[in-house]
Amino acid sequence: MTKRLEGTVALVTGASSGIGEATAVALAEEGAMVALVARRRDRLEALAERIGGAGTALVIEADITDQAQAERAVATTVSELGRLDTLVNNAGVMLLGPIVGAPIEEWQRMVNLNVLGLLYCTHAALPHLLTAAEAEPRSVADIVNVSSTAGRVARLNSGVYNATKHGVGAFSESLRQEVTARHVRVSLVEPGATATELASHNRPEVLETMRTRFAGIERMQAEDIADAILYIVTRPRHVAVNEMLIRPTEQEG
Ligand SMILES: NC(=O)c1ccc[n+]([C@@H]2O[C@H](COP(=O)([O-])OP(=O)(O)OC[C@H]3O[C@@H](n4cnc5c(N)ncnc54)[C@H](OP(=O)(O)O)[C@@H]3O)[C@@H](O)[C@H]2O)c1
């Protein structure tokens, strides 16, 4: 049976762990050739080896907070794999804690990656996505932006992370209106608590507060979110999933 993404190329940012890694595997299993983008080359190479048996994976070491590196990641994907049909803007960082006295450097890391990195990749990818949307095999292309429940609801101790993810939501809806008639679909995915490395970059005192908040909740797995992204990008051409909010069943807020 023909796989649903056969003959297409996807670029996944933040593919070296968590949701990005699981998404790259899911897209490759459905027949897509996948460009794996992140900073940890060793992790990307191990993933490419895993995918390699069944499909094609291209390792691209890049820090996408650097505009030139983000542009190079997109250009390398197109020159090596021939086209670009799907961009999954997944790379992100979540550094929580009170606003008063916060280390400004943490804010800069979040804005630089969650907002600017996503914008750089999108800007570079759009011409290629618009071209792919006019071509076989699908005549449609996809941008999936990974936001968060934090992009829907603002919470204490999450101010700047909230700001970045609300920003992603606003940008996604504006871009959707701009390109949807040209068959580039823009989708926003908003996961709740998912078991990945994401929280581990926080300061110890912040980690302690987070442990209390999610104590006893069965978190989602990265594969649960990858499954949602796969669903989004395998819809028929006339169906666009604009937004998907996914929480662990036991997560109330
Ligand atoms: N886990 C959750 O509970 C949850 C909930 C809601 C939303 N999300 C969102 O899901 C997305 C993925 O996070 P995750 O949970 O899978 O966490 P994760 O395992 O920490 O993955 C983050 C990814 O981003 C990459 N990355 C970090 N800085 C980068 C940079 N400058 N350039 C390129 N890549 C960079 C990391 O790779 P390198 O370090 O190798 O560069 C890693 O692959 C994020 O946008 C996050 O906000 C997660």
XYZ file of N, CA and C and ligand atoms in Angstrom:
807
model
N 0.841 -1.205 0.000
C 0.000 0.000 0.000
C 0.879 1.258 0.000
N 0.489 2.280 -0.769
C 1.271 3.513 -0.798
C 1.133 4.238 0.533
N 2.253 4.691 1.050
C 2.204 5.445 2.296
C 1.720 6.861 2.009
N 1.073 7.477 2.989
C 0.380 8.742 2.727
C 1.304 9.935 2.499
N 2.558 9.852 2.949
C 3.480 10.982 2.750
C 4.608 10.633 1.781
N 4.427 9.547 1.062
C 5.410 9.125 0.042
C 5.658 10.259 -0.949
N 6.923 10.514 -1.264
C 7.249 11.542 -2.251
C 7.265 12.951 -1.700
N 7.109 13.086 -0.370
C 7.136 14.420 0.245
C 8.354 14.543 1.171
N 8.683 15.797 1.494
C 9.820 16.087 2.377
C 9.338 16.935 3.556
N 9.750 16.538 4.755
C 9.402 17.290 5.970
C 10.664 17.759 6.674
N 10.611 18.934 7.261
C 11.696 19.439 8.112
C 11.131 19.576 9.523
N 11.806 18.959 10.483
C 11.356 19.022 11.880
C 12.433 19.715 12.702
N 12.100 20.834 13.336
C 13.075 21.485 14.222
C 12.945 20.872 15.627
N 14.079 20.817 16.318
C 14.066 20.196 17.652
C 13.856 18.696 17.557
N 14.503 18.073 16.555
C 14.291 16.642 16.313
C 15.212 15.769 17.160
N 16.050 16.379 18.001
C 17.009 15.573 18.757
C 16.431 14.979 20.030
N 15.203 15.370 20.411
C 14.589 14.770 21.605
C 13.084 15.018 21.598
N 12.400 14.360 22.521
C 11.001 14.650 22.825
C 10.055 14.608 21.636
N 9.201 15.614 21.558
C 8.125 15.655 20.566
C 8.680 15.691 19.133
N 9.759 16.435 18.925
C 10.341 16.527 17.588
C 10.871 15.185 17.109
N 11.552 14.483 18.003
C 12.105 13.170 17.654
C 10.967 12.200 17.290
N 9.950 12.163 18.123
C 8.817 11.245 17.872
C 8.085 11.629 16.583
N 8.003 12.922 16.312
C 7.315 13.380 15.094
C 8.096 12.982 13.848
N 9.412 13.126 13.906
C 10.246 12.736 12.757
C 10.053 11.253 12.445
N 10.015 10.435 13.484
C 9.813 8.991 13.283
C 8.446 8.737 12.659
N 7.425 9.397 13.179
C 6.055 9.175 12.680
C 5.931 9.590 11.211
N 6.524 10.726 10.852
C 6.438 11.201 9.469
C 7.213 10.268 8.531
N 8.371 9.801 8.990
C 9.175 8.892 8.169
C 8.460 7.560 7.973
N 7.806 7.072 9.025
C 7.085 5.795 8.899
C 5.949 5.899 7.889
N 5.453 7.121 7.688
C 4.370 7.325 6.716
C 4.929 7.668 5.335
N 6.256 7.580 5.179
C 6.850 7.683 3.845
C 7.558 8.987 3.538
N 7.513 9.967 4.458
C 8.181 11.246 4.189
C 9.700 11.102 4.325
N 10.438 11.841 3.507
C 11.865 12.025 3.759
C 11.961 13.160 4.785
N 12.819 13.001 5.778
C 12.787 13.934 6.905
C 14.136 14.595 7.146
N 14.136 15.937 7.227
C 15.321 16.685 7.642
C 15.233 16.892 9.144
N 16.270 16.448 9.853
C 16.289 16.501 11.321
C 17.156 17.679 11.739
N 16.556 18.677 12.384
C 17.290 19.908 12.720
C 17.337 20.111 14.232
N 18.533 20.319 14.763
C 18.750 20.669 16.179
C 20.242 20.925 16.351
N 20.669 21.176 17.602
C 22.087 21.463 17.828
C 22.901 20.214 18.161
N 22.277 19.193 18.777
C 23.030 18.002 19.214
C 23.147 16.982 18.082
N 24.243 17.104 17.348
C 24.446 16.256 16.165
C 24.407 14.772 16.499
N 25.026 14.380 17.648
C 25.084 12.941 17.970
C 23.682 12.351 18.111
N 22.787 13.120 18.721
C 21.398 12.639 18.884
C 20.702 12.534 17.532
N 20.960 13.505 16.668
C 20.336 13.492 15.337
C 20.858 12.308 14.524
N 22.157 12.038 14.655
C 22.725 10.924 13.882
C 22.155 9.588 14.350
N 21.985 9.443 15.652
C 21.394 8.201 16.177
C 19.959 8.047 15.664
N 19.231 9.156 15.624
C 17.840 9.099 15.126
C 17.821 8.774 13.633
N 18.723 9.391 12.876
C 18.771 9.140 11.431
C 19.047 7.665 11.162
N 19.883 7.069 12.003
C 20.173 5.640 11.851
C 18.925 4.806 12.102
N 18.170 5.204 13.138
C 16.914 4.481 13.452
C 15.943 4.559 12.286
N 15.830 5.761 11.707
C 14.869 5.979 10.621
C 15.377 5.334 9.334
N 16.712 5.350 9.165
C 17.359 4.961 7.917
C 16.877 3.668 7.306
N 16.597 2.668 8.146
C 16.164 1.387 7.623
C 14.926 1.502 6.755
N 13.984 2.301 7.210
C 12.689 2.371 6.525
C 12.582 3.551 5.571
N 13.404 4.590 5.779
C 13.215 5.791 4.956
C 14.485 6.599 4.847
N 14.324 7.889 4.530
C 15.464 8.771 4.348
C 15.452 9.846 5.416
N 16.571 10.017 6.098
C 16.669 11.081 7.097
C 17.964 11.853 6.871
N 17.871 13.165 6.921
C 19.017 14.048 6.693
C 19.314 14.804 7.982
N 20.547 14.686 8.462
C 20.942 15.371 9.700
C 21.410 16.790 9.377
N 20.812 17.770 10.043
C 21.258 19.161 9.871
C 21.478 19.773 11.255
N 22.747 19.945 11.607
C 23.070 20.568 12.891
C 22.907 22.075 12.724
N 22.013 22.667 13.497
C 21.792 24.112 13.363
C 21.207 24.674 14.644
N 21.650 25.887 14.980
C 21.026 26.661 16.056
C 20.079 27.642 15.359
N 18.789 27.381 15.438
C 17.845 28.175 14.637
C 17.564 29.554 15.233
N 18.178 29.882 16.376
C 18.055 31.259 16.867
C 18.963 32.177 16.057
N 19.834 31.579 15.257
C 20.708 32.331 14.358
C 20.045 32.313 12.971
N 19.693 33.480 12.485
C 18.926 33.554 11.232
C 19.625 32.827 10.080
N 20.934 33.023 9.977
C 21.676 32.399 8.864
C 21.621 30.874 8.964
N 21.706 30.350 10.199
C 21.671 28.885 10.365
C 20.275 28.334 10.071
N 19.252 29.087 10.454
C 17.872 28.656 10.151
C 17.666 28.626 8.640
N 18.147 29.666 7.962
C 18.003 29.721 6.491
C 18.787 28.585 5.833
N 19.969 28.320 6.371
C 20.788 27.242 5.805
C 20.113 25.888 6.002
N 19.444 25.703 7.134
C 18.754 24.424 7.392
C 17.681 24.181 6.327
N 16.940 25.225 6.007
C 15.892 25.078 4.981
C 16.538 24.858 3.607
N 17.548 25.660 3.290
C 18.191 25.552 1.972
C 18.835 24.176 1.787
N 19.479 23.663 2.828
C 20.109 22.340 2.742
C 19.061 21.249 2.525
N 17.937 21.378 3.216
C 16.848 20.398 3.036
C 16.432 20.346 1.575
N 16.219 21.528 0.991
C 15.726 21.569 -0.391
C 16.805 21.103 -1.371
N 18.064 21.491 -1.132
C 19.100 21.079 -2.087
C 19.386 19.580 -1.978
N 19.302 19.020 -0.759
C 19.629 17.587 -0.596
C 18.441 16.669 -0.875
N 17.242 17.115 -0.483
C 16.073 16.220 -0.595
C 15.120 16.643 -1.714
N 15.375 17.822 -2.300
C 14.677 18.159 -3.546
C 13.460 19.060 -3.433
N 12.893 19.207 -2.240
C 11.673 19.998 -2.098
C 11.365 20.160 -0.603
N 10.297 20.871 -0.286
C 9.839 20.942 1.111
C 8.317 21.047 1.133
N 7.689 20.042 1.753
C 6.216 19.969 1.817
C 5.663 20.268 3.201
N 6.463 19.979 4.223
C 5.959 20.065 5.601
C 7.033 20.657 6.502
N 6.684 21.725 7.199
C 7.593 22.303 8.198
C 6.959 22.126 9.570
N 7.653 21.433 10.461
C 7.163 21.310 11.838
C 8.055 22.186 12.715
N 7.518 23.328 13.114
C 8.228 24.260 13.996
C 8.010 23.811 15.431
N 8.919 22.950 15.884
C 8.725 22.311 17.191
C 9.728 22.764 18.244
N 10.944 23.147 17.844
C 11.982 23.476 18.830
C 11.480 24.551 19.783
N 11.689 24.343 21.066
C 11.235 25.332 22.040
C 11.904 25.130 23.374
N 11.855 26.165 24.191
C 12.412 26.086 25.540
C 11.418 26.746 26.493
N 11.303 26.165 27.696
C 10.331 26.660 28.688
C 11.072 26.907 30.004
N 11.293 28.169 30.326
C 12.004 28.533 31.553
C 11.037 29.329 32.426
N 10.575 28.698 33.492
C 9.496 29.288 34.288
C 10.039 30.006 35.531
N 9.114 30.608 36.299
C 9.480 31.302 37.531
C 8.886 32.688 37.556
N 8.962 33.342 38.730
C 8.390 34.688 38.860
C 9.037 35.681 37.905
N 8.265 36.685 37.526
C 8.774 37.751 36.655
C 9.703 38.683 37.438
N 9.310 38.967 38.676
C 10.125 39.853 39.512
C 11.494 39.212 39.744
N 12.526 39.905 39.340
C 13.893 39.422 39.558
C 14.314 38.273 38.648
N 13.547 37.995 37.622
C 13.898 36.873 36.731
C 15.210 37.149 36.004
N 15.971 36.079 35.726
C 17.182 36.270 34.899
C 16.751 36.617 33.464
N 17.091 37.813 33.041
C 16.692 38.275 31.702
C 17.186 37.327 30.610
N 18.320 36.706 30.884
C 18.902 35.782 29.888
C 17.929 34.642 29.571
N 17.137 34.211 30.560
C 16.148 33.143 30.316
C 15.051 33.651 29.377
N 14.641 34.901 29.566
C 13.620 35.482 28.676
C 14.132 35.547 27.246
N 15.415 35.970 27.144
C 16.001 36.101 25.793
C 16.069 34.743 25.101
N 16.422 33.692 25.864
C 16.488 32.347 25.261
C 15.119 31.925 24.740
N 14.065 32.205 25.510
C 12.716 31.800 25.075
C 12.249 32.589 23.860
N 12.433 33.912 23.905
C 11.995 34.740 22.766
C 12.798 34.381 21.517
N 14.112 34.198 21.688
C 14.977 33.908 20.535
C 14.606 32.588 19.857
N 14.251 31.587 20.656
C 13.950 30.276 20.056
C 12.451 30.133 19.726
N 11.590 30.337 20.736
C 10.159 30.041 20.553
C 9.516 30.973 19.540
N 10.008 32.214 19.473
C 9.414 33.175 18.529
C 10.333 33.379 17.321
N 11.533 33.937 17.548
C 12.371 34.294 16.391
C 12.824 33.070 15.595
N 13.200 31.996 16.275
C 13.636 30.788 15.560
C 12.518 30.273 14.661
N 11.319 30.246 15.219
C 10.148 29.799 14.443
C 9.891 30.732 13.257
N 10.059 32.027 13.466
C 9.832 32.995 12.375
C 10.885 32.842 11.278
N 12.152 32.672 11.675
C 13.215 32.527 10.672
C 12.952 31.293 9.792
N 12.614 30.173 10.447
C 12.389 28.935 9.678
C 11.180 29.100 8.760
N 10.143 29.723 9.282
C 8.923 29.895 8.481
C 9.204 30.777 7.272
N 9.890 31.884 7.499
C 10.191 32.825 6.409
C 10.981 32.137 5.297
N 11.971 31.351 5.715
C 12.818 30.673 4.715
C 12.049 29.564 3.995
N 11.130 28.922 4.710
C 10.439 27.753 4.133
C 9.272 28.134 3.225
N 8.654 29.270 3.462
C 7.403 29.587 2.758
C 7.482 29.509 1.229
N 8.508 30.057 0.584
C 8.533 29.948 -0.891
C 8.505 28.489 -1.354
N 9.206 27.618 -0.650
C 9.258 26.205 -1.034
C 7.922 25.513 -0.756
N 7.281 25.884 0.338
C 5.982 25.283 0.675
C 4.927 25.705 -0.346
N 4.987 26.969 -0.747
C 4.028 27.454 -1.754
C 4.223 26.716 -3.083
N 5.464 26.434 -3.418
C 5.745 25.662 -4.644
C 5.221 24.233 -4.503
N 5.502 23.609 -3.359
C 5.053 22.221 -3.143
C 3.533 22.120 -3.191
N 2.860 23.176 -2.739
C 1.387 23.159 -2.705
C 0.787 23.173 -4.108
N 1.614 23.499 -5.085
C 1.123 23.513 -6.475
C 1.508 22.238 -7.215
N 2.169 21.314 -6.499
C 2.763 20.165 -7.198
C 2.243 18.829 -6.668
N 2.405 17.801 -7.477
C 2.163 16.426 -7.042
C 3.183 16.095 -5.939
N 2.965 15.137 -5.061
C 1.828 14.231 -5.059
C 0.606 14.725 -4.292
N 0.735 15.807 -3.483
C -0.397 16.134 -2.603
C -1.131 17.404 -3.005
N -0.442 18.304 -3.707
C -1.008 19.624 -4.038
C -1.489 20.377 -2.796
N -0.797 20.152 -1.713
C -1.065 20.881 -0.465
C 0.224 20.802 0.356
N 0.475 21.813 1.200
C 1.672 21.804 2.051
C 1.262 22.205 3.470
N 2.149 21.934 4.426
C 1.784 22.137 5.837
C 2.869 22.831 6.640
N 2.418 23.762 7.482
C 3.257 24.280 8.573
C 2.544 23.896 9.865
N 3.236 23.169 10.722
C 2.663 22.837 12.034
C 3.482 23.557 13.084
N 2.863 24.452 13.811
C 3.551 25.189 14.871
C 3.197 24.591 16.231
N 4.216 24.149 16.950
C 3.969 23.540 18.259
C 3.957 24.647 19.310
N 2.755 24.933 19.796
C 2.582 25.911 20.870
C 2.448 25.135 22.178
N 1.400 25.393 22.955
C 1.259 24.782 24.284
C -0.094 25.210 24.857
N -0.541 24.513 25.890
C -1.673 25.051 26.651
C -1.311 26.462 27.137
N 0.005 26.683 27.306
C 0.486 28.003 27.729
C 0.254 29.074 26.665
N -0.090 28.664 25.465
C -0.458 29.610 24.420
C -1.935 29.958 24.456
N -2.682 29.269 25.321
C -4.126 29.523 25.448
C -4.473 30.200 26.772
N -3.779 29.784 27.839
C -4.096 30.272 29.183
C -2.817 30.774 29.859
N -2.834 32.011 30.343
C -1.668 32.535 31.068
C -1.731 32.106 32.530
N -0.577 31.778 33.101
C -0.531 31.316 34.494
C 0.584 32.010 35.262
N 0.396 32.002 36.583
C 1.437 32.489 37.485
C 2.751 31.757 37.189
N 3.842 32.486 37.186
C 5.194 31.920 37.008
C 5.490 31.424 35.591
N 4.645 31.829 34.657
C 4.858 31.360 33.280
C 4.802 32.519 32.289
N 4.983 33.768 32.804
C 4.686 34.969 32.018
C 5.339 35.049 30.653
N 6.645 34.847 30.590
C 7.323 35.043 29.301
C 7.122 33.820 28.394
N 7.071 32.627 28.991
C 6.727 31.438 28.174
C 5.323 31.637 27.595
N 4.377 32.094 28.423
C 3.032 32.409 27.930
C 3.087 33.410 26.775
N 3.904 34.445 26.948
C 3.990 35.492 25.922
C 4.486 34.914 24.603
N 5.509 34.043 24.676
C 6.048 33.482 23.423
C 5.009 32.585 22.758
N 4.323 31.759 23.541
C 3.395 30.808 22.920
C 2.102 31.509 22.468
N 1.647 32.526 23.182
C 0.519 33.322 22.660
C 0.929 33.992 21.348
N 2.184 34.434 21.288
C 2.691 35.050 20.060
C 2.660 34.069 18.897
N 3.041 32.835 19.157
C 3.019 31.806 18.108
C 1.585 31.598 17.611
N 0.643 31.618 18.539
C -0.765 31.447 18.153
C -1.257 32.582 17.266
N -0.918 33.800 17.626
C -1.358 34.969 16.845
C -0.722 34.953 15.459
N 0.560 34.680 15.413
C 1.268 34.634 14.128
C 0.682 33.534 13.232
N 0.396 32.378 13.830
C -0.110 31.244 13.046
C -1.446 31.585 12.400
N -2.324 32.238 13.146
C -3.646 32.561 12.602
C -3.544 33.613 11.493
N -2.670 34.577 11.657
C -2.498 35.585 10.616
C -1.915 34.956 9.350
N -0.905 34.120 9.523
C -0.300 33.447 8.369
C -1.306 32.506 7.701
N -2.106 31.828 8.517
C -3.124 30.926 7.958
C -4.023 31.669 6.982
N -4.490 32.850 7.422
C -5.386 33.625 6.558
C -4.674 34.042 5.259
N -3.371 34.297 5.365
C -2.621 34.766 4.197
C -2.389 33.678 3.146
N -2.134 32.436 3.582
C -1.696 31.425 2.600
C -2.661 30.260 2.394
N -3.750 30.224 3.154
C -4.598 29.017 3.076
C -5.241 28.854 1.700
N -5.601 29.949 1.039
C -6.217 29.837 -0.292
C -5.221 29.288 -1.312
N -3.925 29.377 -0.973
C -2.899 28.820 -1.870
C -2.510 27.404 -1.424
N -3.323 26.837 -0.563
C -3.174 25.446 -0.109
C -1.922 25.177 0.727
N -1.452 26.196 1.431
C -0.504 25.951 2.520
C -1.316 26.038 3.814
N -1.442 24.897 4.485
C -2.233 24.847 5.724
C -1.330 25.215 6.897
N -1.852 26.015 7.816
C -1.090 26.397 9.013
C -1.853 25.875 10.227
N -1.199 25.021 10.989
C -1.864 24.375 12.122
C -1.121 24.663 13.416
N -1.901 24.836 14.466
C -1.339 25.114 15.784
C -1.643 23.917 16.687
N -0.590 23.358 17.299
C -0.776 22.231 18.218
C -0.431 22.705 19.618
N -1.315 22.456 20.561
C -1.148 22.980 21.924
C -1.154 21.841 22.939
N 0.023 21.244 23.192
C 0.071 20.137 24.145
C 0.024 20.620 25.592
N -0.534 19.762 26.446
C -0.372 19.908 27.894
C 0.868 19.119 28.300
N 0.893 18.715 29.596
C 2.120 18.107 30.148
C 2.501 16.822 29.419
N 3.708 16.824 28.874
C 4.217 15.693 28.087
C 5.591 15.337 28.632
N 5.850 14.051 28.788
C 7.116 13.600 29.392
C 8.259 13.745 28.393
N 9.027 14.827 28.519
C 10.204 15.086 27.662
C 11.279 15.753 28.523
N 12.328 16.242 27.851
C 13.402 16.944 28.571
C 13.054 18.396 28.889
N 11.916 18.874 28.396
C 11.623 20.310 28.392
C 11.820 20.997 29.753
N 11.257 20.390 30.820
C 11.299 21.032 32.138
C 12.707 21.038 32.728
N 13.547 20.106 32.273
C 14.835 19.875 32.941
C 15.797 21.064 32.845
N 15.514 22.016 31.958
C 16.410 23.168 31.803
C 16.134 24.271 32.829
N 15.151 24.049 33.712
C 14.800 25.075 34.703
C 15.721 25.053 35.919
N 15.738 26.195 36.635
C 16.505 26.286 37.875
C 15.899 25.318 38.919
N 16.706 24.792 39.868
C 16.219 23.790 40.835
C 14.976 24.244 41.604
N 14.930 25.531 42.003
C 13.772 25.981 42.790
C 12.505 25.989 41.934
N 12.641 26.237 40.659
C 11.487 26.229 39.753
C 11.028 24.787 39.520
N 12.004 23.895 39.372
C 11.679 22.475 39.165
C 10.841 21.944 40.321
N 11.169 22.396 41.538
C 10.443 21.936 42.726
C 8.961 22.348 42.646
N 8.704 23.605 42.257
C 7.319 24.099 42.122
C 6.579 23.317 41.039
N 7.280 23.011 39.947
C 6.638 22.293 38.851
C 6.259 20.879 39.280
N 7.148 20.248 40.059
C 6.863 18.888 40.530
C 5.565 18.871 41.318
N 5.343 19.896 42.136
C 4.133 19.959 42.954
C 2.907 20.121 42.058
N 3.024 20.987 41.041
C 1.861 21.273 40.196
C 1.366 20.027 39.450
N 2.300 19.216 38.964
C 1.894 18.073 38.142
C 1.991 16.740 38.887
N 2.128 16.815 40.234
C 2.253 15.582 41.006
C 1.026 14.700 40.770
N 1.274 13.435 40.513
C 0.173 12.477 40.413
C -0.524 12.446 39.060
N -0.145 13.336 38.151
C -0.786 13.343 36.829
C -0.032 12.417 35.877
N -0.756 11.576 35.176
C -0.117 10.756 34.145
C 0.087 11.609 32.904
N 1.339 11.934 32.617
C 1.645 12.809 31.474
C 1.471 12.079 30.155
N 1.370 12.856 29.106
C 1.359 12.279 27.767
C 2.787 11.912 27.383
N 2.900 11.057 26.397
C 4.201 10.706 25.815
C 4.401 11.528 24.542
N 5.652 11.724 24.176
C 5.952 12.478 22.939
C 5.220 11.868 21.747
N 5.073 10.550 21.753
C 4.416 9.860 20.633
C 2.943 10.261 20.528
N 2.328 10.629 21.652
C 0.916 11.061 21.600
C 0.788 12.337 20.778
N 1.759 13.241 20.923
C 1.706 14.507 20.176
C 2.121 14.266 18.719
N 3.086 13.386 18.525
C 3.493 13.035 17.153
C 2.301 12.470 16.381
N 1.502 11.687 17.065
C 0.314 11.072 16.455
C -0.669 12.171 15.998
N -0.809 13.200 16.818
C -1.698 14.320 16.464
C -1.149 15.074 15.251
N 0.155 15.280 15.225
C 0.769 15.995 14.095
C 0.624 15.169 12.815
N 0.806 13.861 12.946
C 0.636 12.991 11.774
C -0.806 13.069 11.263
N -1.744 13.089 12.179
C -3.162 13.219 11.782
C -3.369 14.506 10.978
N -2.824 15.595 11.489
C -3.007 16.913 10.852
C -2.468 16.909 9.414
N -1.265 16.392 9.228
C -0.624 16.513 7.905
C -1.069 15.433 6.922
N -1.905 14.507 7.374
C -2.393 13.477 6.443
C -3.874 13.669 6.111
N -4.426 14.848 6.456
C -5.825 15.113 6.054
C -5.883 15.301 4.531
N -7.049 15.033 3.950
C -7.207 15.317 2.523
C -7.002 16.809 2.244
N -6.725 17.127 0.995
C -6.354 18.489 0.594
C -7.375 19.541 1.024
N -8.653 19.169 1.070
C -9.688 20.163 1.364
C -9.970 20.313 2.861
N -9.195 19.640 3.697
C -9.423 19.696 5.158
C -8.193 20.283 5.846
N -8.388 21.367 6.608
C -7.281 21.972 7.350
C -7.620 21.966 8.844
N -6.804 21.295 9.625
C -6.984 21.318 11.084
C -6.250 22.562 11.581
N -6.983 23.581 11.957
C -6.354 24.862 12.306
C -5.698 24.842 13.687
N -6.311 24.124 14.625
C -5.833 24.209 16.010
C -6.172 22.925 16.745
N -5.233 22.420 17.560
C -5.512 21.217 18.330
C -4.937 21.350 19.736
N -5.821 21.335 20.737
C -5.441 21.431 22.150
C -5.521 20.026 22.739
N -4.399 19.541 23.282
C -4.343 18.146 23.747
C -3.775 18.109 25.160
N -4.604 17.716 26.123
C -4.109 17.624 27.504
C -4.104 16.171 27.964
N -3.247 15.843 28.945
C -3.410 14.557 29.623
C -4.811 14.522 30.243
N -5.422 13.375 30.232
C -6.790 13.271 30.748
C -6.895 13.820 32.173
N -5.848 13.585 32.977
C -5.935 13.995 34.391
C -5.521 15.451 34.634
N -5.116 16.161 33.581
C -4.696 17.575 33.762
C -5.912 18.491 33.718
N -6.186 19.164 34.841
C -7.394 19.993 34.910
C -7.217 21.337 34.223
N -6.074 22.008 34.457
C -5.913 23.361 33.923
C -4.783 23.494 32.948
N 6.818 18.700 27.083
C 5.725 19.403 27.341
O 5.077 19.235 28.374
C 5.257 20.437 26.346
C 3.988 20.993 26.545
C 3.550 21.971 25.675
C 4.347 22.370 24.625
N 5.573 21.819 24.443
C 6.384 22.318 23.322
O 6.854 21.225 22.559
C 8.022 21.603 21.870
C 9.064 20.505 21.968
O 9.482 20.371 23.305
P 9.733 18.978 24.031
O 8.745 18.886 25.123
O 9.855 17.894 23.051
O 11.141 19.307 24.746
P 12.641 18.856 24.479
O 12.767 17.369 24.554
O 13.455 19.686 25.418
O 12.925 19.290 22.968
C 13.309 20.590 22.595
C 14.040 20.487 21.268
O 14.416 21.819 20.842
C 15.751 21.764 20.375
N 16.404 23.061 20.492
C 16.644 23.770 21.617
N 17.292 24.908 21.318
C 17.486 24.897 19.971
C 18.099 25.797 19.066
N 18.647 26.949 19.491
N 18.133 25.467 17.744
C 17.585 24.315 17.306
N 16.960 23.434 18.120
C 16.918 23.730 19.434
C 16.420 20.718 21.280
O 17.560 20.175 20.638
P 19.095 20.619 20.870
O 19.264 20.884 22.338
O 19.845 19.416 20.387
O 19.309 21.810 20.009
C 15.327 19.680 21.360
O 15.415 18.809 20.254
C 8.458 22.955 22.453
O 8.100 24.000 21.570
C 7.648 23.058 23.734
O 7.401 24.382 24.111
C 6.045 20.851 25.267
